[in-house]
mmCIF file of C-alpha atoms in Angstrom:
data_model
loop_
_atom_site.group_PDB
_atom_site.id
_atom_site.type_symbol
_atom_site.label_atom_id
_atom_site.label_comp_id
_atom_site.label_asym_id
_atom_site.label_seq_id
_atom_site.Cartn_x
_atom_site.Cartn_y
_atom_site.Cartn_z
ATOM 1 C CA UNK B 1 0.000 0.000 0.000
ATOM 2 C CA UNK B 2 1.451 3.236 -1.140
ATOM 3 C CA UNK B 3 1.550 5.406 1.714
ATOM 4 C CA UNK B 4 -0.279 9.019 1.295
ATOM 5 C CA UNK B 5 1.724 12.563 0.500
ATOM 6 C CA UNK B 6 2.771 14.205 -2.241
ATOM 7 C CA UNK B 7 5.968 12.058 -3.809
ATOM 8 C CA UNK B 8 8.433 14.398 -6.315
ATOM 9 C CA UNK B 9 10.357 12.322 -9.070
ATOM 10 C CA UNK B 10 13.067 14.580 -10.806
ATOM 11 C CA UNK B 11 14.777 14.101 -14.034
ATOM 12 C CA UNK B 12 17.621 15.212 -16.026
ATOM 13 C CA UNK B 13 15.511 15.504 -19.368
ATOM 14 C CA UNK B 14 11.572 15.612 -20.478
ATOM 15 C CA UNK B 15 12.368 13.086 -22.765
ATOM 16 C CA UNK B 16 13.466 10.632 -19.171
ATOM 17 C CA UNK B 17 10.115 11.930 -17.202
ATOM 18 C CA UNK B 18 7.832 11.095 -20.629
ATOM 19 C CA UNK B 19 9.156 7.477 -20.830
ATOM 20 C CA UNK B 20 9.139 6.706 -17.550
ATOM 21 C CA UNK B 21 5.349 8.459 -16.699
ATOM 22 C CA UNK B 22 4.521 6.323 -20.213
ATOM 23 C CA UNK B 23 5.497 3.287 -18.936
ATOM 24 C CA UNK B 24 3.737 3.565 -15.132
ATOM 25 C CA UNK B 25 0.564 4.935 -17.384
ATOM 26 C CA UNK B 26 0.654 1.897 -19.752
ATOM 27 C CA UNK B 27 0.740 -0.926 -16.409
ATOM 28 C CA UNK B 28 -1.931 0.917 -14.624
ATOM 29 C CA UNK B 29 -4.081 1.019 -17.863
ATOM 30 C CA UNK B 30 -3.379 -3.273 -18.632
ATOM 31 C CA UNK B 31 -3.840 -4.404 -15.035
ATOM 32 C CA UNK B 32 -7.140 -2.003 -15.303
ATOM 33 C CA UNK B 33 -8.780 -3.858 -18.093
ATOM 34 C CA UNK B 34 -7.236 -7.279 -17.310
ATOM 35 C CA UNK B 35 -8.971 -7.106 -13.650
ATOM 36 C CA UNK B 36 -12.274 -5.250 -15.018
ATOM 37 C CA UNK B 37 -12.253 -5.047 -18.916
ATOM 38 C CA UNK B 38 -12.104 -1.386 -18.757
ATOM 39 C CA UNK B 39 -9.704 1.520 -17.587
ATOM 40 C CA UNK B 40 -10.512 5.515 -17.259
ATOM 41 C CA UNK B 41 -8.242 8.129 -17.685
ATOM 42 C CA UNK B 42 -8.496 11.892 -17.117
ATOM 43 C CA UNK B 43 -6.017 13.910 -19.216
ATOM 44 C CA UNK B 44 -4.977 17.796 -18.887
ATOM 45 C CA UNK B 45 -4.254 20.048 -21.705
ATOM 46 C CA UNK B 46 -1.483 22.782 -22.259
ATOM 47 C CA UNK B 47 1.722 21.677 -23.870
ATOM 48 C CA UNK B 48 3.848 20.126 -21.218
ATOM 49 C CA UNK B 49 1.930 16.956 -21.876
ATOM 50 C CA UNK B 50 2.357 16.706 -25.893
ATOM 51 C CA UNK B 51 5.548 14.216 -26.279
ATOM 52 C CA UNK B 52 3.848 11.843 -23.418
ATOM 53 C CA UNK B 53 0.747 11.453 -25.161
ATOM 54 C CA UNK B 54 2.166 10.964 -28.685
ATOM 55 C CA UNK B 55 4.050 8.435 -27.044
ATOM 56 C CA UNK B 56 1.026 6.770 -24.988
ATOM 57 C CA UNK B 57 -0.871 7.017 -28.787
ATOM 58 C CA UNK B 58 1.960 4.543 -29.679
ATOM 59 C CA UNK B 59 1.077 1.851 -26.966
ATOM 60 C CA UNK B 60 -0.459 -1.460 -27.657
ATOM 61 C CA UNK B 61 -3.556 -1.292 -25.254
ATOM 62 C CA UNK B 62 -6.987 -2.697 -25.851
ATOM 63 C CA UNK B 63 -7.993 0.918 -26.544
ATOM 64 C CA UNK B 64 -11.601 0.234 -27.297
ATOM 65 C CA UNK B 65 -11.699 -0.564 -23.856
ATOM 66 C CA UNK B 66 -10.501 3.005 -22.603
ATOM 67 C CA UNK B 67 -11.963 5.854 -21.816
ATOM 68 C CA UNK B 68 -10.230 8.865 -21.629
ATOM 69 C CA UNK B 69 -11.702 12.598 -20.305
ATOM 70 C CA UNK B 70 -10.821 15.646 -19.524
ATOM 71 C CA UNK B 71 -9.523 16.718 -16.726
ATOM 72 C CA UNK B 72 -10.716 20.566 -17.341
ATOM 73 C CA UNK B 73 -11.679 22.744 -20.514
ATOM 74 C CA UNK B 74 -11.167 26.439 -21.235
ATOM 75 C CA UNK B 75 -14.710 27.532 -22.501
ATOM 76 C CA UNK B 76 -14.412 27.508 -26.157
ATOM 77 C CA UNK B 77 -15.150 25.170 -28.809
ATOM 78 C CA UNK B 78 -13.135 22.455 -30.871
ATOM 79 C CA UNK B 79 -10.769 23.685 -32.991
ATOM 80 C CA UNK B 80 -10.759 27.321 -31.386
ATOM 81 C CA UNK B 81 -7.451 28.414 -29.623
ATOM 82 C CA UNK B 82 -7.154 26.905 -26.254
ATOM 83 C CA UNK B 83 -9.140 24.174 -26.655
ATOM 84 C CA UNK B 84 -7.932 20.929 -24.686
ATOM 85 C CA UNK B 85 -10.331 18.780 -27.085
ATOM 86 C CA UNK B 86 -8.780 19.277 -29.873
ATOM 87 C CA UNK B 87 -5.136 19.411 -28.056
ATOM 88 C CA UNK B 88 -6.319 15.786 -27.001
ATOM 89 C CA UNK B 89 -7.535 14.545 -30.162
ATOM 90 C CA UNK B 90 -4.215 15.547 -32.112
ATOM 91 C CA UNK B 91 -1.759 14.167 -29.544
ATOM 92 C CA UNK B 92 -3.713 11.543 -27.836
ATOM 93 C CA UNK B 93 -6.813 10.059 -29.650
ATOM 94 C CA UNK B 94 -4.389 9.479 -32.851
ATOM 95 C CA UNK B 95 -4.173 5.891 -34.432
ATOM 96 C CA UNK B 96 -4.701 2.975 -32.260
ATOM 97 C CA UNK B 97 -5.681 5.201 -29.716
ATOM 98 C CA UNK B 98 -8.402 6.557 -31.936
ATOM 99 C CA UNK B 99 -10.490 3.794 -30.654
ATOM 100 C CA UNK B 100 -10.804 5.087 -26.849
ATOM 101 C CA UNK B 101 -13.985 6.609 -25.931
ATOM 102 C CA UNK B 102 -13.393 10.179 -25.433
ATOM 103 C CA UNK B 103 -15.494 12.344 -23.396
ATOM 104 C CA UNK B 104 -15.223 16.048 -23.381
ATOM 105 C CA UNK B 105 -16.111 19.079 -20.892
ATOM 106 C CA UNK B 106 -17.118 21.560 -23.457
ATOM 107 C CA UNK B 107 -21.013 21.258 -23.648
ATOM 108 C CA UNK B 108 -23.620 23.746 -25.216
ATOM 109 C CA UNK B 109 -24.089 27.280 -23.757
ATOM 110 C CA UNK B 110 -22.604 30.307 -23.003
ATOM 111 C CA UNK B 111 -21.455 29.885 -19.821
ATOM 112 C CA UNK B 112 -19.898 26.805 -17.835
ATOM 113 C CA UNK B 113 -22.600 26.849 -15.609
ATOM 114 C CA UNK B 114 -25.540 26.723 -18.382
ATOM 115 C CA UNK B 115 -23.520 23.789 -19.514
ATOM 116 C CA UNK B 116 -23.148 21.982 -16.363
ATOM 117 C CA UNK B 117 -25.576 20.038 -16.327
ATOM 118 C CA UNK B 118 -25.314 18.252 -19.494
ATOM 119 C CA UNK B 119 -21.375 17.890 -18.459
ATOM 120 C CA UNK B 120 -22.910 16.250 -15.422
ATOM 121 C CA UNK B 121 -24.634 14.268 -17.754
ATOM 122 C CA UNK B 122 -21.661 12.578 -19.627
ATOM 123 C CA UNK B 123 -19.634 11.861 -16.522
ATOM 124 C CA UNK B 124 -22.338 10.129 -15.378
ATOM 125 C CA UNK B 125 -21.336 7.191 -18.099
ATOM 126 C CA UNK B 126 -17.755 7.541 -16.470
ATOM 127 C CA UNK B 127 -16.649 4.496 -15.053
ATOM 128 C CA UNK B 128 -15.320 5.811 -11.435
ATOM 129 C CA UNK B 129 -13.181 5.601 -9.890
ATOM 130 C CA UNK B 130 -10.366 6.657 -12.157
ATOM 131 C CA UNK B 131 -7.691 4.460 -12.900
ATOM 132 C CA UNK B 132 -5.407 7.470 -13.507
ATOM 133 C CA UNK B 133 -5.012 11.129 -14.042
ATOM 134 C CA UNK B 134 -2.202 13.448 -15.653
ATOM 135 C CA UNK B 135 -2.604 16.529 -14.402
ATOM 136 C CA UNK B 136 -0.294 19.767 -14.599
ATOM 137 C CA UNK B 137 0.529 22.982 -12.833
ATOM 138 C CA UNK B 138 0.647 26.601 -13.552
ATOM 139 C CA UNK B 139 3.182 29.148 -11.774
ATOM 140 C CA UNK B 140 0.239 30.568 -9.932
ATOM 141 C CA UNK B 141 0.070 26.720 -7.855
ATOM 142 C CA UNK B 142 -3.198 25.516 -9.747
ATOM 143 C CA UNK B 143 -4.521 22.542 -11.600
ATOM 144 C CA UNK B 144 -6.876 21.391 -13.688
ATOM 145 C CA UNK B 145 -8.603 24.522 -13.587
ATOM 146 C CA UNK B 146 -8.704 25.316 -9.631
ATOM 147 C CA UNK B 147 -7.246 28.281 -9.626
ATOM 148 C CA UNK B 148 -6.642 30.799 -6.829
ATOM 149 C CA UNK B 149 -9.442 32.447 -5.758
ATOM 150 C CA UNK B 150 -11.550 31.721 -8.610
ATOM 151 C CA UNK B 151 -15.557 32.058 -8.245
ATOM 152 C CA UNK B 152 -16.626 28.119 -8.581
ATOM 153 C CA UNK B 153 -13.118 27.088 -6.451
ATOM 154 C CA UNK B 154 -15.364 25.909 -3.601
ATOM 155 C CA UNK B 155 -17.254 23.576 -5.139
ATOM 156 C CA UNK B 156 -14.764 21.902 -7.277
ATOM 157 C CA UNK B 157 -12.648 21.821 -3.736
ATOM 158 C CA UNK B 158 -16.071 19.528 -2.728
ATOM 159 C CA UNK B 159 -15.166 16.085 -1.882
ATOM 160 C CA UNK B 160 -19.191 15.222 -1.595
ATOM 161 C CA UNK B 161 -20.099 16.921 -4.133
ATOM 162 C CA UNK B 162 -20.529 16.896 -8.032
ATOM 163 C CA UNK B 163 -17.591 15.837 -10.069
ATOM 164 C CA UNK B 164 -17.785 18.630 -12.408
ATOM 165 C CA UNK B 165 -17.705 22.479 -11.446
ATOM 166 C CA UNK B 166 -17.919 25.782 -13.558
ATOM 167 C CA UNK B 167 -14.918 28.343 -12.588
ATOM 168 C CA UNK B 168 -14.283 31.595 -13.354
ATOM 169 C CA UNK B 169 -11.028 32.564 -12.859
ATOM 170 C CA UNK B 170 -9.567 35.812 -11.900
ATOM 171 C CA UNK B 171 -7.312 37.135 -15.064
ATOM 172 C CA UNK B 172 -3.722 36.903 -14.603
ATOM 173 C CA UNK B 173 -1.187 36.352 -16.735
ATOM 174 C CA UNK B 174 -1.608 32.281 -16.295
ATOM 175 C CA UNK B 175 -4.951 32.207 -16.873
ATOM 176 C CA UNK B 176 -5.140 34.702 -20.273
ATOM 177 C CA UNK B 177 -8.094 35.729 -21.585
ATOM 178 C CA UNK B 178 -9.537 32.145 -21.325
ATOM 179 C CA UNK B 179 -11.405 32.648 -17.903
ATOM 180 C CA UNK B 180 -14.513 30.553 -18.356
ATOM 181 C CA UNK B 181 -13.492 26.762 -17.228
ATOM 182 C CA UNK B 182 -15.360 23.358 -16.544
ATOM 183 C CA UNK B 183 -13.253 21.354 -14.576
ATOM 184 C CA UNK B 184 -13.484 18.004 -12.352
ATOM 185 C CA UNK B 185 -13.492 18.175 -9.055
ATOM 186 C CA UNK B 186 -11.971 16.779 -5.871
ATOM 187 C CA UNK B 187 -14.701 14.574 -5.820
ATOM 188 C CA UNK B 188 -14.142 13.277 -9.119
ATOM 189 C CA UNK B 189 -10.621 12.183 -7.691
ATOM 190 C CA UNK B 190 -11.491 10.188 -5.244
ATOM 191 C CA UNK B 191 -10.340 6.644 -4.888
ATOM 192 C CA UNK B 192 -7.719 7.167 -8.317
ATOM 193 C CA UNK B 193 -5.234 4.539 -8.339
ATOM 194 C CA UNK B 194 -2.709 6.807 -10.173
ATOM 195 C CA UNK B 195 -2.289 10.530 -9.647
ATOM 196 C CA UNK B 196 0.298 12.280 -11.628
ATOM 197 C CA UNK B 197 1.725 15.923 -11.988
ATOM 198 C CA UNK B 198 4.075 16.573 -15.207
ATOM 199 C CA UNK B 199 5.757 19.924 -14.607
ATOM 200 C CA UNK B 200 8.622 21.445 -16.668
ATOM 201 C CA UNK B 201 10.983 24.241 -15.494
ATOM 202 C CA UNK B 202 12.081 25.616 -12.635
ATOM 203 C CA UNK B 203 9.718 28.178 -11.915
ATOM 204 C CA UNK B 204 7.323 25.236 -11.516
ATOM 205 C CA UNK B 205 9.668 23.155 -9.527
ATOM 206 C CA UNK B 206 9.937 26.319 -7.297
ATOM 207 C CA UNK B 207 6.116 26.914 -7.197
ATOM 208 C CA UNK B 208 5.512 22.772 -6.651
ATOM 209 C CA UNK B 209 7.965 23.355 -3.047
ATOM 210 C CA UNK B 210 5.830 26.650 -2.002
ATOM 211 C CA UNK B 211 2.751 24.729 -2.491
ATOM 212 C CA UNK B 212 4.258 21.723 -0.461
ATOM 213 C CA UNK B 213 4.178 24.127 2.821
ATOM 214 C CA UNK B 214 1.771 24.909 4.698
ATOM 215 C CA UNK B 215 -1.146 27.495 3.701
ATOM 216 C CA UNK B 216 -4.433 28.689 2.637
ATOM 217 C CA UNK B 217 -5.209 26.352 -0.319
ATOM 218 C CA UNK B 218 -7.811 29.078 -1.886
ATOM 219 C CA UNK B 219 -3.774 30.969 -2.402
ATOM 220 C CA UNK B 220 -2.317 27.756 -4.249
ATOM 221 C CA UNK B 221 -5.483 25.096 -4.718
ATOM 222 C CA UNK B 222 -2.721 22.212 -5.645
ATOM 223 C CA UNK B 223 -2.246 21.751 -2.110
ATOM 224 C CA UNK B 224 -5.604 19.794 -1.690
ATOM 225 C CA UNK B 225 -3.880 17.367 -3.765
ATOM 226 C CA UNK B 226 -0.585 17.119 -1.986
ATOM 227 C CA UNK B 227 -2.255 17.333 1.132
ATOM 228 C CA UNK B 228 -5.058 14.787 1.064
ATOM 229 C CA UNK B 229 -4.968 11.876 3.359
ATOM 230 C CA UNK B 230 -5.885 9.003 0.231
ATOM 231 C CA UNK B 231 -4.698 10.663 -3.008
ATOM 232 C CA UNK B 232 -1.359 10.544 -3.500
ATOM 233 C CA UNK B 233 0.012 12.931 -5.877
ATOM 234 C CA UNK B 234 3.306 11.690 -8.143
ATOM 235 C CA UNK B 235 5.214 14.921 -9.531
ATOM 236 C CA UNK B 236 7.291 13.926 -12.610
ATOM 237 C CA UNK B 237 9.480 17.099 -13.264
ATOM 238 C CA UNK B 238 12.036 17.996 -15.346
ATOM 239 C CA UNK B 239 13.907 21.205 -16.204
#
């Protein structure tokens, strides 16, 4: 039993961090479907995470039998700038892997929270808990999209609650002009088997040790990750 905490693997390349995060990905998916017949992943966006899931793409897996959604989503639609979907479907959900059932965050409306509910909807379907998550980290100490001090942070902090929440961020130069998000939640965390944080750079390794200490987590929302008693979080960083 792996004991809870945040655990920080370092590397001397991103090219050592993506095979090794590839290969821990690719065991936890098998022994998924060979104990169940299935396997869920939640995947984040942004462009750390493009050489690991080109390489994941490459795997042999019994893809039909994964399912694969996103861990948050910038309010926009496919194929408009900033969009994690179609991030995820030109990295990711390319040729074997094409076969994984994909299931995104962006729904109709104008809002995240006029699309909530039909987001709701589709992780309904989701086969919880997760088998595994990539997430990543901004300089500001959030992920998926629980940023600090954002209006929606309290309920996708919820660990009874729904397992999708609309944000609105507070503009900064992390979050752009993209501050309409639907993210999981806390919630939709619990019980993962795998938990993983791919960070590049040393501004993030410096933000990932602030975060470690103690401190409001509204001011740097990654510490209810590294601070929860069941979920343990795995950094993979590089510089």
């Amino acid at each position: 039993m792996t004991e809870p905490g945040p655990r920080f693997h370092a590397f001397a390349d991103a090219a050592l961090a993506t095979g090794v995060l590839c290969a821990r990905l690719v065991k936890v998916l098998l022994e998924a479907v060979t104990r169940r017949g299935a396997a869920s992943l939640a995947v984040s966006g942004g462009s750390t995470p493009r050489a690991l899931y080109q390489q994941l793409a490459r795997e042999k897996l019994d893809w039909e039998k994964v399912t694969i959604v996103l861990a948050d989503e910038r309010w926009v639609e496919p194929g408009e700038a900033g969009s994690n979907e179609s991030f995820v479907r030109s990295t990711l959900l390319t040729g074997s892997a094409e076969k994984a059932r994909f299931i995104p965050l962006k729904a109709p409306g104008d809002t995240p929270v006029e699309g909530l509910e039909a987001v709701e909807a589709r992780l309904a379907d989701l086969p919880f808990p997760l088998d595994a998550a990539i997430l990543g980290m901004g300089s500001d100490g959030h992920t998926l999209s629980w940023f600090p001090h954002a209006e929606g942070l309290e309920n996708a902090l919820s660990e009874a609650g729904a397992r999708a929440a609309a944000i609105t961020a507070r503009k900064s130069a992390v979050t752009g002009d993209h501050l309409h998000r639907m993210t999981l939640t806390l919630a939709a965390l619990q019980g993962v088997s795998f938990c993983a944080l791919l960070i590049r750079g040393e501004d993030k390794r410096a933000s990932f040790e602030a975060a470690a200490l103690p401190g409001p987590v509204e001011d740097a929302p990654v510490r209810a990750l590294l601070t929860h008693e069941t979920i343990t979080l795995e950094a993979y960083w590089s510089p």
